[in-house]
């Protein structure tokens, strides 16, 4: 009995210290952030760095998951780089650890009730031209990204500019999504393609 009580006290102390340290990390990244979301109804369980001069809106969602990889040594990077850029996350979403969303000039939107695995990335731009003599000219283009409602995205997924992912669809771990994915399907691969319809 004494051993159980001792174990319980030790565990409680560890959790208390752990939560305190994570709160300090979240505060540190908040102080480092140069952009504050216009709307922030979400809950940060992991540090998030907000960058750029565009607009960021986060509904009643959560960023960071415990227990999951990179919870203690990673952070979310959410950047609306230029004044025309916008990032919008709906309500009921769960973004796992180490998410990266960079909207350079366009819009990245994530619908309601979407689940996203760790090390997810979304980029609305290539950031550079392919031609060697124009690579740093700043004349590259960008396109909106739209992720629908109730989408389930696995770990280590990258979504590129111009992509729309339809409602309810599932994207497999490790996928590179560079084209539209319709609603109600399972998709995966590099590049991602439709693998099957969602089961009823």
Tab-separated table of C-alpha atoms in Angstrom, residues 84-190:
chain	number	residue	atom	x	y	z
A	84	UNK	CA	-2.957	39.074	-48.303
A	85	UNK	CA	-2.310	35.715	-46.618
A	86	UNK	CA	-4.903	34.024	-44.430
A	87	UNK	CA	-4.962	30.856	-42.338
A	88	UNK	CA	-8.272	29.651	-40.984
A	89	UNK	CA	-8.801	26.589	-38.758
A	90	UNK	CA	-12.387	25.622	-37.960
A	91	UNK	CA	-13.879	24.270	-34.755
A	92	UNK	CA	-13.420	20.782	-33.338
A	93	UNK	CA	-10.097	20.204	-35.130
A	94	UNK	CA	-7.148	18.392	-33.592
A	95	UNK	CA	-3.705	19.192	-35.006
A	96	UNK	CA	-1.041	16.841	-33.729
A	97	UNK	CA	2.490	17.952	-32.895
A	98	UNK	CA	4.893	19.773	-35.223
A	99	UNK	CA	2.271	21.088	-37.658
A	100	UNK	CA	3.544	23.585	-40.256
A	101	UNK	CA	1.113	25.861	-42.115
A	102	UNK	CA	2.614	28.565	-44.334
A	103	UNK	CA	0.326	30.782	-46.389
A	104	UNK	CA	2.570	33.154	-48.291
A	105	UNK	CA	0.022	35.231	-50.228
A	106	UNK	CA	-3.095	33.095	-50.405
A	107	UNK	CA	-5.368	31.175	-48.063
A	108	UNK	CA	-5.129	27.897	-46.187
A	109	UNK	CA	-8.428	26.773	-44.670
A	110	UNK	CA	-9.153	23.697	-42.574
A	111	UNK	CA	-12.804	22.828	-41.993
A	112	UNK	CA	-14.526	21.710	-38.799
A	113	UNK	CA	-13.841	18.420	-36.983
A	114	UNK	CA	-10.703	17.575	-38.943
A	115	UNK	CA	-8.025	15.299	-37.443
A	116	UNK	CA	-4.402	15.816	-38.471
A	117	UNK	CA	-1.413	13.634	-37.529
A	118	UNK	CA	2.008	14.792	-36.412
A	119	UNK	CA	4.493	16.500	-38.765
A	120	UNK	CA	1.768	17.755	-41.119
A	121	UNK	CA	2.743	20.502	-43.595
A	122	UNK	CA	0.688	22.750	-45.879
A	123	UNK	CA	2.217	25.320	-48.260
A	124	UNK	CA	0.229	27.637	-50.534
A	125	UNK	CA	3.302	28.454	-52.644
A	126	UNK	CA	6.500	27.046	-54.148
A	127	UNK	CA	8.227	30.183	-52.766
A	128	UNK	CA	10.605	30.286	-55.752
A	129	UNK	CA	10.442	29.984	-59.542
A	130	UNK	CA	11.966	26.875	-61.120
A	131	UNK	CA	13.962	28.796	-63.728
A	132	UNK	CA	17.474	29.426	-62.402
A	133	UNK	CA	17.626	33.074	-63.499
A	134	UNK	CA	14.197	33.825	-61.946
A	135	UNK	CA	14.494	31.740	-58.800
A	136	UNK	CA	14.804	34.702	-56.432
A	137	UNK	CA	12.717	37.158	-58.460
A	138	UNK	CA	9.621	36.901	-56.255
A	139	UNK	CA	7.418	36.380	-59.326
A	140	UNK	CA	6.275	32.873	-58.364
A	141	UNK	CA	2.578	32.206	-57.897
A	142	UNK	CA	0.541	30.689	-55.104
A	143	UNK	CA	-2.875	29.066	-54.815
A	144	UNK	CA	-5.386	28.491	-52.021
A	145	UNK	CA	-5.527	25.238	-50.067
A	146	UNK	CA	-8.907	24.015	-48.822
A	147	UNK	CA	-9.259	21.052	-46.465
A	148	UNK	CA	-12.898	20.147	-45.854
A	149	UNK	CA	-14.894	19.137	-42.797
A	150	UNK	CA	-14.315	15.872	-40.933
A	151	UNK	CA	-11.160	15.029	-42.901
A	152	UNK	CA	-8.681	12.564	-41.354
A	153	UNK	CA	-5.045	13.226	-42.310
A	154	UNK	CA	-2.313	10.856	-41.124
A	155	UNK	CA	1.207	11.624	-39.933
A	156	UNK	CA	3.947	13.098	-42.137
A	157	UNK	CA	1.555	14.357	-44.809
A	158	UNK	CA	2.384	17.349	-47.021
A	159	UNK	CA	-0.319	19.321	-48.861
A	160	UNK	CA	0.810	21.606	-51.678
A	161	UNK	CA	-0.638	24.737	-53.270
A	162	UNK	CA	-3.967	24.655	-55.068
A	163	UNK	CA	-5.219	21.459	-53.405
A	164	UNK	CA	-8.789	20.870	-52.235
A	165	UNK	CA	-9.513	17.860	-50.018
A	166	UNK	CA	-13.212	17.014	-49.860
A	167	UNK	CA	-15.289	16.392	-46.737
A	168	UNK	CA	-14.814	13.132	-44.788
A	169	UNK	CA	-11.847	11.910	-46.833
A	170	UNK	CA	-8.869	10.072	-45.326
A	171	UNK	CA	-5.256	10.777	-46.341
A	172	UNK	CA	-2.749	8.003	-45.567
A	173	UNK	CA	0.469	8.515	-43.597
A	174	UNK	CA	3.412	9.886	-45.547
A	175	UNK	CA	1.373	11.165	-48.491
A	176	UNK	CA	2.260	14.099	-50.732
A	177	UNK	CA	-0.986	15.715	-51.874
A	178	UNK	CA	-0.474	17.810	-55.006
A	179	UNK	CA	-3.897	17.414	-56.639
A	180	UNK	CA	-7.523	17.591	-55.530
A	181	UNK	CA	-8.987	14.719	-53.511
A	182	UNK	CA	-12.781	14.281	-53.741
A	183	UNK	CA	-15.054	13.813	-50.713
A	184	UNK	CA	-15.631	10.442	-49.046
A	185	UNK	CA	-12.541	8.591	-50.283
A	186	UNK	CA	-9.318	7.082	-48.962
A	187	UNK	CA	-6.244	8.505	-50.688
A	188	UNK	CA	-2.522	8.025	-50.279
A	189	UNK	CA	0.872	7.835	-51.908
A	190	UNK	CA	3.533	10.078	-53.415
